Tab-separated table of C-alpha atoms in Angstrom:
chain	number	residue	atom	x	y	z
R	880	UNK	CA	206.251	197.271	61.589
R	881	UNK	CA	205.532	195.963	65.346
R	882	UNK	CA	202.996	193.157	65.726
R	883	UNK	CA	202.850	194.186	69.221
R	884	UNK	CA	199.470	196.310	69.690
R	885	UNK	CA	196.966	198.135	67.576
R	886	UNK	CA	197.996	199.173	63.929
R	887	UNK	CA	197.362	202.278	62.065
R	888	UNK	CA	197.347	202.585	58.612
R	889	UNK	CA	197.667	205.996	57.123
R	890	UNK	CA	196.418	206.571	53.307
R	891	UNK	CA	196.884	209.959	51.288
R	892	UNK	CA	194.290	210.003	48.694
R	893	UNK	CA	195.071	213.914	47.118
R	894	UNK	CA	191.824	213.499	44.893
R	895	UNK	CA	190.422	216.863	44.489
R	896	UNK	CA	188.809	217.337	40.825
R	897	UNK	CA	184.765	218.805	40.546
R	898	UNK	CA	185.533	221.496	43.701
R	899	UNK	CA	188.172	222.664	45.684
R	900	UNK	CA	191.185	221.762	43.510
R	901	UNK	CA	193.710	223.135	45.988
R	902	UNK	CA	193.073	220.534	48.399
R	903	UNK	CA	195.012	217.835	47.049
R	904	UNK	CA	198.369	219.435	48.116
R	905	UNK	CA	197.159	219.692	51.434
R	906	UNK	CA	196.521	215.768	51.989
R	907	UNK	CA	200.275	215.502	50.484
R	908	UNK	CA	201.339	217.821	52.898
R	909	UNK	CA	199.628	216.049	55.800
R	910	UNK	CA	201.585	212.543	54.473
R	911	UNK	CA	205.086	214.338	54.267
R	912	UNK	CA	204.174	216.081	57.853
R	913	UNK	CA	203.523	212.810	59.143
R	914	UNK	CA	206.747	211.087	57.413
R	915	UNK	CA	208.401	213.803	59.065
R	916	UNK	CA	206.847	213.483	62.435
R	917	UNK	CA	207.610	209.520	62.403
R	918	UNK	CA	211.209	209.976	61.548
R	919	UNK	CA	211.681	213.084	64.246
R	920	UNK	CA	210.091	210.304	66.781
R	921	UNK	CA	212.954	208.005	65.899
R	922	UNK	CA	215.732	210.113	66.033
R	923	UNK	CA	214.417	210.487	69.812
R	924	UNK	CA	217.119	209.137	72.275
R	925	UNK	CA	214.949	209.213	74.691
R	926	UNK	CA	211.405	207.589	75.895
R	927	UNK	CA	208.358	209.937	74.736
R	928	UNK	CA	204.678	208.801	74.409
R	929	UNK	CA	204.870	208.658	70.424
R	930	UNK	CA	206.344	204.804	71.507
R	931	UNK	CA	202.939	204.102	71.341
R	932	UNK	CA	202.138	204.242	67.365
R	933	UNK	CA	205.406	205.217	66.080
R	934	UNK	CA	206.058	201.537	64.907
R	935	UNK	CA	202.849	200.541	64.461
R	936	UNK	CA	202.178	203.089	61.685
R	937	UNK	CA	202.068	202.200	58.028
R	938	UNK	CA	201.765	204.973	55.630
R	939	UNK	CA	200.241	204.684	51.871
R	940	UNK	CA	200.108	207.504	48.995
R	941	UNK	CA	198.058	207.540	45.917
R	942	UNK	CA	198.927	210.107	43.170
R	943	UNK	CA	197.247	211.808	40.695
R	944	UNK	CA	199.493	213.604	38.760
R	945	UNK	CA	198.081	212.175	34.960
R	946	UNK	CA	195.093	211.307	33.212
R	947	UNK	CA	195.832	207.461	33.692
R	948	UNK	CA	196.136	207.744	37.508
R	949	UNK	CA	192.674	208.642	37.795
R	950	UNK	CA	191.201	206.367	35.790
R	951	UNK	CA	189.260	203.614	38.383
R	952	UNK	CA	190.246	206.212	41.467
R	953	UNK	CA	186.836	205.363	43.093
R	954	UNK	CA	187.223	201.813	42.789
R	955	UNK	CA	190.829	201.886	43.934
R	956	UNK	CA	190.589	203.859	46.818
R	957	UNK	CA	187.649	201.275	47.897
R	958	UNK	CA	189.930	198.600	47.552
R	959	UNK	CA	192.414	199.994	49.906
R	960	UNK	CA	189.779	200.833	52.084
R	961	UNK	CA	188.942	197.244	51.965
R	962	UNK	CA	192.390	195.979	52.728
R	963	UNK	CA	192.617	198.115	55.775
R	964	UNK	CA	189.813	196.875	57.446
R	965	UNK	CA	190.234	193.352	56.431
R	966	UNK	CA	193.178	193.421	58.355
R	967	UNK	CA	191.795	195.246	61.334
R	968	UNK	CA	193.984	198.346	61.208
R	969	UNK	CA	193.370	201.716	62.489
R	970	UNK	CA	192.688	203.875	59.008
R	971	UNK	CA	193.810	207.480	58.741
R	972	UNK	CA	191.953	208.428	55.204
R	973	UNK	CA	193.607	211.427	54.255
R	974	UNK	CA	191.293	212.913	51.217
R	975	UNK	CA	192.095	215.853	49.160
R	976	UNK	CA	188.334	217.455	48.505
R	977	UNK	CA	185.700	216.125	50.271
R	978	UNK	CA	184.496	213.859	47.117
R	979	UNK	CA	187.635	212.058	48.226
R	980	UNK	CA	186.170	210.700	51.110
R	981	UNK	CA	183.501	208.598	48.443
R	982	UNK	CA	185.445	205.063	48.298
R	983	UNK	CA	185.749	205.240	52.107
R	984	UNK	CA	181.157	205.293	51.748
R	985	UNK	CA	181.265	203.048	49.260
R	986	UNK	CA	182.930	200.649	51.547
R	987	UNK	CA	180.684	201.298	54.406
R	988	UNK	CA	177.777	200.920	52.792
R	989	UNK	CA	178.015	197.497	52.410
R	990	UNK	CA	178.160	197.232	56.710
R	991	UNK	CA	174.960	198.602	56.697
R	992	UNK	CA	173.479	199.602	59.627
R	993	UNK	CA	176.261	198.200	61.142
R	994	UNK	CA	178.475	201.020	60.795
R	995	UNK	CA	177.878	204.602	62.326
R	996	UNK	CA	179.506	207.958	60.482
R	997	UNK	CA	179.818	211.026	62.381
R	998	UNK	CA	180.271	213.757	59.876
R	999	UNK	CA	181.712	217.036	60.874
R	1000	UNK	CA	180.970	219.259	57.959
R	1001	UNK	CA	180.387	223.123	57.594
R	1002	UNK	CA	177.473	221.500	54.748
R	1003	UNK	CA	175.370	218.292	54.182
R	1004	UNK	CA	176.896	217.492	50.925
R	1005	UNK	CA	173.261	216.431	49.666
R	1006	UNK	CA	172.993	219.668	47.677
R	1007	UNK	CA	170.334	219.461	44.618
R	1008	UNK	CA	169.556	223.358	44.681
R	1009	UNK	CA	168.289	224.625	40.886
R	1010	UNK	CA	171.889	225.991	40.249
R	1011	UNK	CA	173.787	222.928	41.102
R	1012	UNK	CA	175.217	219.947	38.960
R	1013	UNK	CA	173.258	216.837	39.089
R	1014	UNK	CA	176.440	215.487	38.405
R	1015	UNK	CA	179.233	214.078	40.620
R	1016	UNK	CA	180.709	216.665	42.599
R	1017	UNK	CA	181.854	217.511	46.308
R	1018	UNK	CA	178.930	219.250	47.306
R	1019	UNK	CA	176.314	215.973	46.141
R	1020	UNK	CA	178.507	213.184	46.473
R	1021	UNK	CA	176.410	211.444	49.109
R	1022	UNK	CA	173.830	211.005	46.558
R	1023	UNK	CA	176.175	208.894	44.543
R	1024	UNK	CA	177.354	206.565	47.441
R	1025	UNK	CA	177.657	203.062	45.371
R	1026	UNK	CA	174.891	201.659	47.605
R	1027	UNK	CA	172.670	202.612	50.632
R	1028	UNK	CA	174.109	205.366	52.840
R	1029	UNK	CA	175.593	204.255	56.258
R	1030	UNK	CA	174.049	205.975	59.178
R	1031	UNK	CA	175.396	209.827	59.130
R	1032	UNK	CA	175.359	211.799	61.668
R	1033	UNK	CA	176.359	215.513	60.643
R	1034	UNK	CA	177.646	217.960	63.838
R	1035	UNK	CA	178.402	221.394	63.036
R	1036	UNK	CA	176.807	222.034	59.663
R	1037	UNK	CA	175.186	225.984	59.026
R	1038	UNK	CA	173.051	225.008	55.968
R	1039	UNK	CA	170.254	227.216	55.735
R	1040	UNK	CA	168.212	226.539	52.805
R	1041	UNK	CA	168.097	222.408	52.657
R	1042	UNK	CA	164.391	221.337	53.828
R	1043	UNK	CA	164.528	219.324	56.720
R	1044	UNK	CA	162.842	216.157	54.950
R	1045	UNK	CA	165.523	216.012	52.241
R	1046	UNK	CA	167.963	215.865	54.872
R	1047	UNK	CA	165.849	213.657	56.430
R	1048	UNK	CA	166.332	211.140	53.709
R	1049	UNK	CA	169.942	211.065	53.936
R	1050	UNK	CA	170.880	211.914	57.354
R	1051	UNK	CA	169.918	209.742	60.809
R	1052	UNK	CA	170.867	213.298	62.499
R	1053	UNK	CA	172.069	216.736	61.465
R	1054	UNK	CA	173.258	218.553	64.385
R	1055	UNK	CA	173.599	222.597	63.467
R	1056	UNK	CA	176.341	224.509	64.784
R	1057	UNK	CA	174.167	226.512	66.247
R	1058	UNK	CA	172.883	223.880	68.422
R	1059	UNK	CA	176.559	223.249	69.618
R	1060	UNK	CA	176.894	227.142	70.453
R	1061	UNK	CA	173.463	227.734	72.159
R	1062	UNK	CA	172.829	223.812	73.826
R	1063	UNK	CA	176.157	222.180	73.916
R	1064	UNK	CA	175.093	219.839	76.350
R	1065	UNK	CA	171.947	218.226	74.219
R	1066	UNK	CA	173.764	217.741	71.096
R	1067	UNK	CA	177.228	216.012	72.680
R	1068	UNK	CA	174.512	213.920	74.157
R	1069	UNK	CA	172.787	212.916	70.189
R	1070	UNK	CA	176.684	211.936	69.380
R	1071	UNK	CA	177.227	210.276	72.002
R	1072	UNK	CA	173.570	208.042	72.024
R	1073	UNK	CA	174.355	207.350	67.922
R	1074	UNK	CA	177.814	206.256	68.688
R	1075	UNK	CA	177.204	204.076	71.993
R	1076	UNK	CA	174.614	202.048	69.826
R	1077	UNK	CA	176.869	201.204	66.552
R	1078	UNK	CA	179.235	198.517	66.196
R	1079	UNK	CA	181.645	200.652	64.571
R	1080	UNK	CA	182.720	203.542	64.152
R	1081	UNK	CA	184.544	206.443	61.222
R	1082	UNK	CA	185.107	210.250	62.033
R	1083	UNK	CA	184.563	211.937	58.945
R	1084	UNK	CA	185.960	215.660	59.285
R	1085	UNK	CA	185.826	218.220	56.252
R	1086	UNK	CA	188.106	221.254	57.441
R	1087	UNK	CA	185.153	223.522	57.016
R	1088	UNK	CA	183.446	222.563	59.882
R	1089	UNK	CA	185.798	225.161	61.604
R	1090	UNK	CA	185.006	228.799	61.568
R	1091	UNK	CA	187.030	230.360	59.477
R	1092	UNK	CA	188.832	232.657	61.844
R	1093	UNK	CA	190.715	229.502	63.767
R	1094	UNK	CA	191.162	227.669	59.841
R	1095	UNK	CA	191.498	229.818	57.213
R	1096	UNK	CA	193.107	227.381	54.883
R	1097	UNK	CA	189.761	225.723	53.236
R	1098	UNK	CA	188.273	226.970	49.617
R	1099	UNK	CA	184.702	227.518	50.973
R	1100	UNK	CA	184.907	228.635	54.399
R	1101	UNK	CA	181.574	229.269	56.424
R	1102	UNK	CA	180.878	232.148	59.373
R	1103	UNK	CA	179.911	230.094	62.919
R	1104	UNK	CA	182.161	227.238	62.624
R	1105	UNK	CA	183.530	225.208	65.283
R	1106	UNK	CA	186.713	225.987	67.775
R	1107	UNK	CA	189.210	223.425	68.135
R	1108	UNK	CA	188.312	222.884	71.623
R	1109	UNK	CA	184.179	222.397	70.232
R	1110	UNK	CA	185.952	219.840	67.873
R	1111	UNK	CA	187.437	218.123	70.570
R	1112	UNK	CA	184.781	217.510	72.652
R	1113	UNK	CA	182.955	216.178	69.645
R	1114	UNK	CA	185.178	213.441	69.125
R	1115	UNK	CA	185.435	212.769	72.633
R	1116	UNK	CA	181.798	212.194	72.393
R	1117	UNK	CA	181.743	209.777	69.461
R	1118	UNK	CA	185.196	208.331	70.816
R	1119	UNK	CA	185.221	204.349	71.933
R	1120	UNK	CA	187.211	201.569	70.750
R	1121	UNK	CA	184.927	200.939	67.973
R	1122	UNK	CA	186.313	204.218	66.248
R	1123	UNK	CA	187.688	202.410	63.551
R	1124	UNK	CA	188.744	205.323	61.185
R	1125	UNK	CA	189.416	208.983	60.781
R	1126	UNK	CA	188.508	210.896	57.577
R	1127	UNK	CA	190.162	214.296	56.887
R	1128	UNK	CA	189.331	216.352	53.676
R	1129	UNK	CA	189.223	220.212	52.103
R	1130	UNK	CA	192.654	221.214	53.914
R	1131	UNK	CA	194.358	223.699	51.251
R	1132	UNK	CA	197.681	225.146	52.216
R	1133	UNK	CA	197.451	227.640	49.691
R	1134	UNK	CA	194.853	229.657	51.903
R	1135	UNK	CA	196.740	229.085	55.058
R	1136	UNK	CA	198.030	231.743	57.440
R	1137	UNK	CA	201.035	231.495	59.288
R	1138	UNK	CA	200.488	227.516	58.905
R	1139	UNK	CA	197.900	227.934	61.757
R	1140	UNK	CA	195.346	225.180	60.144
R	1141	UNK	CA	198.217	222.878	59.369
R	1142	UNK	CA	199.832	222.803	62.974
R	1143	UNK	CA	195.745	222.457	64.124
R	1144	UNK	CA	195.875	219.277	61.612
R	1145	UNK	CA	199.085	217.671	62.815
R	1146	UNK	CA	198.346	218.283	66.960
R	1147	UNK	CA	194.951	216.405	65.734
R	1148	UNK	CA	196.561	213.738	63.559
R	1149	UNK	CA	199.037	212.856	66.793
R	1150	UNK	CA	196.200	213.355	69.408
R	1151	UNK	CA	194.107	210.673	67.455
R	1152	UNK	CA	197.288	208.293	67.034
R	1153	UNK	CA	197.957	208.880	70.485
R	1154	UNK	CA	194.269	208.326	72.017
R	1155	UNK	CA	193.948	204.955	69.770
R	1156	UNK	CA	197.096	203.078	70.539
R	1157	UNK	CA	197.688	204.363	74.447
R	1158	UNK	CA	193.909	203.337	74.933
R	1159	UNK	CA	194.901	199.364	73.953
């Protein structure tokens, strides 16, 4: 790998037991897609803007294919968290469910309020309705963060039973989709406030923060989601050079269409490579 300019490293983490089992083979598709888009990139003969990260990319995979792989999984995946940004790399968490996406909290917890998350989620995983599991499980797991929550800021969410004081509790801002559709303008301003005032940075995107009819391929999909282009100009919003991480969880191939959602994924894997390591 180059030493010259910003590094990125890459980690599949296909965790995806208590909810949306499905989603583990999509973050092993997104590794082999981006295998295959790094080795395209150096079969090129000639000079294309991939120069930028294609050398500068380091790709990791966890499996968890027996009972003994996922035995310590949450401390694991902390610890390669940890190594990451010890070393000052770009990180590329690629989760399976959204409960995947726990050592990456754990981690930032310990920044404090340091560290700013902007959460792009279909729902505020918070949920402690009568009928759910007190448990650990992809729809609470922010309950179970290993210390205080970092700042969150959800955009996009269409929760319509959580009281706003319990999401209060747990969330510095939760931006409906609603308010992106009807004042577009006021809530890309609330991202972009949070994210001027933190030191750092991590995108956290759950596929369901998409409507449905431009991402099929996610186990609980959610009317009034998000457009690409909405998506964009979210991270554009919450972009700087502290962005120190992307997050993406709840892709499952198995629901796809045409491979719409996983073209959508690998455009916005390569957009995000692109818009870190052209930037330095």
């Amino acid at each position: 790998m180059s030493d010259d300019g910003p590094r990125t490293t890459a980690i599949v983490f296909p965790f995806d037991l208590f909810g949306s089992p499905g989603a583990g083979a999509g973050a092993a598709l997104l590794g082999d897609e981006l295998r295959e888009v790094l080795a395209d990139n150096r079969r090129e003969t000639v000079p294309t803007r991939a120069a930028a990260y294609s050398d500068r990319l380091r790709l990791r995979e966890f499996t968890f294919e027996t009972l003994a792989d996922y035995e310590g999984w949450r401390r694991r995946g902390r610890q390669a968290v940890r190594q990451v940004l010890r070393r000052g790399d770009f990180l590329l968490w690629l989760a399976g469910n959204h409960l995947g996406a726990l050592p990456l909290y754990d981690e930032l917890s310990a920044l404090g309020e340091r560290c700013l998350v902007v959460q792009l989620d279909a729902h505020l995983d918070i949920h402690d309705f009568a009928g759910c599991t007190s448990e650990l499980s992809h729809g609470n797991f922010l309950l179970h963060c290993a210390g205080p929550l970092p700042p969150v800021v959800n955009v996009g969410h269409r929760e319509l039973l959580l009281r706003p004081e319990h999401v209060a509790r747990h969330y510095r801002l939760a931006l409906p989709a609603e308010l992106l559709a009807l004042d577009p303008d006021r809530a890309l301003a609330a991202v972009r406030d949070a994210s001027r005032r933190a030191e750092r940075v991590f995108l956290d995107i759950d596929c369901d923060v998409f409507d449905p009819a431009f991402f099929p391929a996610v186990g609980q999909p959610v009317p009034f989601g998000l457009s690409p282009q909405q998506l964009l100009r979210c991270l554009d919003a919450a972009w700087s050079e502290r962005v120190a991480g992307v997050a993406v969880s709840e892709f499952d191939p198995g629901r796809d269409q045409d491979d719409r959602s996983l073209a959508t994924l690998v455009w916005l894997l390569e957009y995000l490579l692109l818009r870190r390591c052209e930037a330095a």
